[in-house]
XYZ file of C-alpha atoms in Angstrom:
365
model
C -62.979 177.309 24.318
C -61.947 178.534 27.776
C -65.584 179.516 28.572
C -66.736 176.034 27.556
C -64.259 174.403 29.978
C -65.400 176.631 32.843
C -69.061 175.799 32.159
C -68.296 172.091 32.122
C -66.406 172.428 35.429
C -69.327 174.229 37.089
C -71.783 171.622 35.780
C -69.582 168.815 37.106
C -69.352 170.535 40.519
C -73.138 170.893 40.751
C -73.662 167.267 39.761
C -71.194 166.129 42.423
C -72.908 168.364 44.992
C -76.317 166.940 44.153
C -74.928 163.428 44.269
C -73.366 164.193 47.662
C -76.673 165.519 48.989
C -78.522 162.466 47.735
C -76.260 160.234 49.844
C -77.191 162.018 53.089
C -79.980 160.794 55.349
C -83.213 162.693 55.031
C -86.461 163.034 56.937
C -89.889 164.232 55.929
C -91.980 166.651 57.994
C -94.940 164.633 59.280
C -97.890 164.915 61.645
C -97.741 163.181 65.031
C -99.097 163.380 68.548
C -96.303 164.710 70.757
C -95.761 164.342 74.492
C -93.179 166.405 76.373
C -91.851 164.741 79.491
C -89.260 165.039 82.243
C -87.006 162.109 83.080
C -86.672 160.891 86.660
C -85.270 157.845 88.416
C -86.029 156.355 91.793
C -87.352 153.371 93.692
C -90.545 151.686 94.833
C -91.577 152.194 98.465
C -94.711 151.171 100.376
C -97.134 153.925 101.305
C -96.702 155.306 104.853
C -93.200 153.855 104.884
C -91.151 154.538 108.003
C -88.102 153.209 109.815
C -88.582 152.048 113.385
C -85.869 153.287 115.746
C -85.345 153.440 119.487
C -84.960 156.479 121.711
C -82.874 154.507 124.202
C -79.819 152.299 124.049
C -79.742 148.718 125.223
C -79.732 145.078 124.185
C -82.391 143.768 121.791
C -83.839 141.159 124.131
C -86.847 140.014 122.084
C -88.214 140.381 118.526
C -91.993 139.965 118.615
C -92.811 139.979 114.867
C -91.460 138.436 111.664
C -90.632 139.875 108.263
C -93.738 139.815 106.086
C -96.168 139.833 108.992
C -99.086 142.272 108.987
C -99.336 144.418 112.113
C -101.987 146.688 113.588
C -101.409 150.107 115.072
C -100.075 149.513 118.584
C -98.757 145.992 117.906
C -95.643 145.296 120.064
C -92.648 144.924 117.745
C -89.652 144.298 120.000
C -88.252 144.744 123.480
C -85.004 146.429 124.436
C -83.359 145.709 127.768
C -82.084 149.097 128.786
C -78.469 149.405 129.873
C -77.960 150.155 133.579
C -77.959 153.905 134.143
C -77.874 154.240 137.914
C -75.155 156.872 137.699
C -77.189 158.951 135.233
C -80.251 158.639 137.451
C -78.221 159.692 140.484
C -76.902 162.751 138.637
C -80.427 163.706 137.538
C -81.692 163.304 141.119
C -78.880 165.497 142.494
C -79.627 168.177 139.901
C -83.300 168.075 140.860
C -82.507 168.500 144.567
C -80.174 171.402 143.808
C -82.820 173.068 141.635
C -85.394 172.670 144.432
C -82.996 174.230 146.917
C -82.289 177.214 144.676
C -85.965 177.775 143.790
C -87.190 177.613 147.408
C -88.658 180.940 148.650
C -86.026 181.194 151.409
C -83.051 180.079 149.286
C -79.717 181.852 149.745
C -79.799 183.142 146.160
C -83.214 184.777 146.539
C -82.447 186.064 150.059
C -79.313 187.858 148.790
C -81.314 189.463 146.003
C -84.020 190.537 148.476
C -81.338 192.155 150.632
C -80.112 194.062 147.588
C -83.672 195.214 146.909
C -84.086 196.360 150.537
C -80.793 198.254 150.473
C -81.616 199.878 147.159
C -85.040 200.865 148.490
C -83.523 202.395 151.635
C -81.137 204.507 149.549
C -83.941 205.476 147.192
C -86.221 206.482 150.094
C -83.555 208.719 151.609
C -82.660 210.268 148.249
C -86.324 210.932 147.476
C -86.706 212.770 150.816
C -83.574 214.810 150.131
C -84.742 215.626 146.620
C -88.136 216.750 147.934
C -86.472 218.890 150.623
C -84.135 220.599 148.152
C -87.115 221.136 145.877
C -88.993 223.008 148.597
C -85.904 225.086 149.380
C -85.554 225.912 145.713
C -89.196 227.012 145.575
C -88.548 229.335 148.552
C -85.371 230.675 146.907
C -83.316 229.098 149.663
C -80.312 226.965 148.767
C -78.274 226.785 145.583
C -79.353 225.478 142.231
C -76.264 223.275 142.163
C -77.304 221.464 145.363
C -80.789 220.907 143.927
C -79.362 219.418 140.713
C -77.125 217.069 142.708
C -80.100 215.894 144.757
C -82.163 215.314 141.615
C -79.357 213.309 139.989
C -78.899 211.215 143.119
C -82.662 210.577 143.269
C -82.791 209.378 139.667
C -79.724 207.167 140.145
C -81.094 205.483 143.265
C -84.500 205.015 141.609
C -82.818 203.250 138.681
C -80.793 201.051 141.049
C -83.947 200.133 142.951
C -85.796 199.155 139.748
C -82.812 197.082 138.577
C -82.649 195.252 141.919
C -86.367 194.405 141.743
C -85.994 193.228 138.132
C -83.043 190.995 139.045
C -85.059 189.389 141.833
C -88.067 188.796 139.588
C -86.046 187.397 136.655
C -83.940 185.149 138.897
C -87.041 183.760 140.610
C -88.590 182.940 137.196
C -85.354 181.389 135.920
C -85.005 179.168 138.986
C -88.592 177.971 138.584
C -87.901 177.011 134.961
C -84.680 175.240 135.942
C -86.604 173.317 138.604
C -89.209 172.212 136.058
C -86.506 171.152 133.578
C -84.652 169.211 136.266
C -87.879 167.464 137.292
C -88.606 166.472 133.672
C -85.045 165.210 133.177
C -85.282 163.097 136.305
C -88.615 161.574 135.242
C -87.259 160.878 131.751
C -84.198 159.183 133.219
C -86.432 157.091 135.457
C -88.475 155.946 132.445
C -85.333 154.670 130.721
C -84.741 151.971 133.299
C -85.991 148.427 132.783
C -87.387 146.973 129.535
C -88.490 149.225 126.690
C -91.146 147.988 124.218
C -91.544 149.530 120.755
C -95.027 149.581 119.198
C -96.109 149.974 115.576
C -97.503 153.435 114.813
C -99.400 152.317 111.673
C -101.350 149.395 110.269
C -99.175 147.688 107.680
C -96.520 145.074 106.939
C -93.059 144.460 108.390
C -90.766 144.634 105.349
C -87.389 144.225 107.039
C -85.710 143.689 110.419
C -82.074 144.784 110.603
C -80.494 143.659 113.923
C -80.595 140.217 115.465
C -81.678 139.290 118.954
C -78.956 140.045 121.487
C -77.368 142.885 119.515
C -76.689 146.262 121.097
C -79.110 148.989 119.979
C -78.128 152.658 119.892
C -80.533 155.616 120.054
C -82.026 156.506 116.628
C -80.575 153.348 115.048
C -82.921 151.939 112.337
C -84.311 148.619 113.547
C -87.302 147.762 111.320
C -88.963 148.968 108.132
C -92.763 149.100 108.069
C -95.226 150.349 105.460
C -98.718 149.900 104.087
C -99.708 146.401 102.970
C -99.845 146.022 99.172
C -100.004 149.768 98.465
C -96.924 151.333 96.926
C -95.615 154.657 95.694
C -92.560 155.800 93.767
C -89.922 158.061 95.270
C -88.283 159.942 92.389
C -85.236 162.172 91.965
C -85.788 165.034 89.503
C -82.956 167.232 88.239
C -83.053 170.753 89.673
C -83.267 172.215 86.150
C -86.594 170.405 85.605
C -88.265 170.629 89.023
C -90.071 173.904 88.233
C -91.958 172.049 85.478
C -93.382 169.455 87.878
C -96.866 169.865 89.360
C -99.083 167.660 91.492
C -101.521 165.584 89.449
C -99.293 165.170 86.384
C -99.273 161.710 84.781
C -96.207 159.499 85.182
C -95.160 156.408 83.209
C -92.780 153.936 84.856
C -90.396 151.303 83.541
C -88.933 148.839 86.064
C -85.871 146.685 85.473
C -87.667 143.782 87.143
C -90.714 144.062 84.855
C -89.552 143.856 81.254
C -91.901 145.082 78.507
C -94.298 146.555 81.086
C -95.194 150.198 81.615
C -96.957 151.205 84.844
C -98.817 154.454 85.402
C -99.272 156.890 88.265
C -99.729 160.521 89.306
C -97.496 163.072 91.036
C -98.654 163.325 94.679
C -96.007 165.319 96.579
C -93.124 167.630 95.700
C -90.543 168.240 98.413
C -89.432 171.916 98.412
C -85.712 171.244 98.787
C -82.756 170.621 96.475
C -80.189 168.044 97.563
C -76.934 170.057 97.804
C -74.814 167.116 96.618
C -76.913 165.413 93.933
C -78.610 168.676 92.813
C -81.958 166.880 92.599
C -85.376 167.335 94.201
C -87.472 164.543 95.701
C -90.905 163.842 94.232
C -93.406 161.162 95.277
C -95.854 159.632 92.797
C -98.550 156.998 93.051
C -97.944 153.800 91.096
C -100.542 151.297 89.910
C -99.010 147.793 90.039
C -101.829 146.355 87.891
C -101.272 142.573 88.050
C -97.585 142.803 88.967
C -96.075 142.129 92.381
C -93.960 145.032 93.600
C -91.259 144.981 96.259
C -89.800 147.885 98.247
C -86.484 148.995 96.803
C -87.222 148.073 93.167
C -85.418 150.537 90.886
C -87.378 152.347 88.212
C -87.197 155.061 85.582
C -90.032 157.502 85.024
C -91.290 159.899 82.392
C -93.368 162.713 83.899
C -95.764 164.154 81.315
C -95.481 167.946 81.193
C -97.409 168.787 78.009
C -99.314 166.918 75.288
C -100.251 168.026 71.751
C -102.203 166.160 69.091
C -101.623 166.361 65.332
C -98.583 168.654 65.202
C -95.849 168.893 62.546
C -92.645 167.230 63.738
C -89.101 166.419 62.702
C -86.582 164.105 64.348
C -84.574 166.102 66.891
C -81.299 165.167 65.150
C -82.380 167.149 62.073
C -82.807 170.468 63.907
C -79.751 172.325 65.205
C -79.544 174.037 68.587
C -80.152 177.348 66.787
C -83.337 175.884 65.176
C -81.715 175.667 61.747
C -82.492 172.904 59.212
C -80.921 171.877 55.897
C -83.397 171.746 53.032
C -83.366 169.209 50.206
C -81.434 171.568 47.892
C -78.704 172.056 50.514
C -79.796 175.519 51.623
C -80.303 176.327 55.282
C -83.426 177.719 56.910
C -84.354 178.819 60.420
C -87.614 177.397 61.771
C -89.667 177.931 64.907
C -90.092 175.022 67.311
C -92.436 174.067 70.138
C -92.451 171.132 72.539
C -90.214 168.099 72.127
C -89.647 164.617 73.439
C -86.559 162.425 73.213
C -87.122 161.679 69.501
C -89.134 164.481 67.886
C -89.446 168.258 68.012
C -92.532 170.253 67.047
C -92.205 172.593 64.030
C -94.531 175.565 64.541
C -93.413 177.685 61.564
C -91.075 177.543 58.561
C -91.913 174.119 57.112
C -94.957 172.298 55.807
C -96.017 168.677 55.956
C -94.096 166.611 53.419
C -91.067 168.923 53.214
C -87.791 167.005 53.069
C -84.923 167.934 55.394
C -81.359 166.592 55.309
C -79.555 165.307 58.379
C -76.604 167.528 59.367
C -73.195 165.988 58.993
C -71.488 165.026 62.271
């Protein structure tokens, strides 16, 4: 009787277990084409995009183009009325005159060094005569060895001093010539900064934005305009540093833009910048983008999927059905380790351990 009760209990437990398994979600191993990609985000920019800035400070006296206008290479863009810099020019002129004075052949600096060379040569000449005389005496066994050694030491010391004096003269003369050239260039540069300063376009393209207004003060290196190619765009993407080693030039890219619902644009990876942003921990990548029939604008945000690998007709399971240790739960509740290959956001390739049509249960949360 006791054995019968135990058997009934076991049977009830198995039935409950099977019923519990039947309530869990399941998936069937199937064949699909699988694409492995890397996610990136970024923005649309025109090709050859650059920011126009000034090398001088001053007042923006005239804007010669409008936003949206096409420009040629060399087209005048704006004029800056340079701030008065008479004091700076005077300082540069004084520095140039001082450099000329110092670099002149008869300057006090060079004359003092020549005197040092002459004195060092006079000492060296006398010491060389003494050394030669003591050498002859030594050869004739006249005079002490100690006196000869002192004369030799004095000769070597004066020779070294003479060479150092000549080197100082030569190096100082070269340095003063360089300082004169630098002072001359600084003076000419300061002269060129007086009066009006006109900025020209360095490419053929379109003016996409103008930041300051006429009459505003412009600082050196301040962005003034944004110019890029007309109607030709590219995508500037940020790729996580953990994925950047997978990216190569020529890979296909698929874009989704917030401004273009239900549209997917295509492109190719063109450039990979070899630097990781120390704050964002991302690398910059530039891809071409085909607008098809859509109108694109600089600054449009986008998301991208960069295709790394593609496989046709492979066995797959939903990624939620395979654990991090590549373990799956079979239909009877048992667990099995499988081998996996590439994956996308939804599916993972099963390379070994399961066959098409096998049923796998979804792990409990």
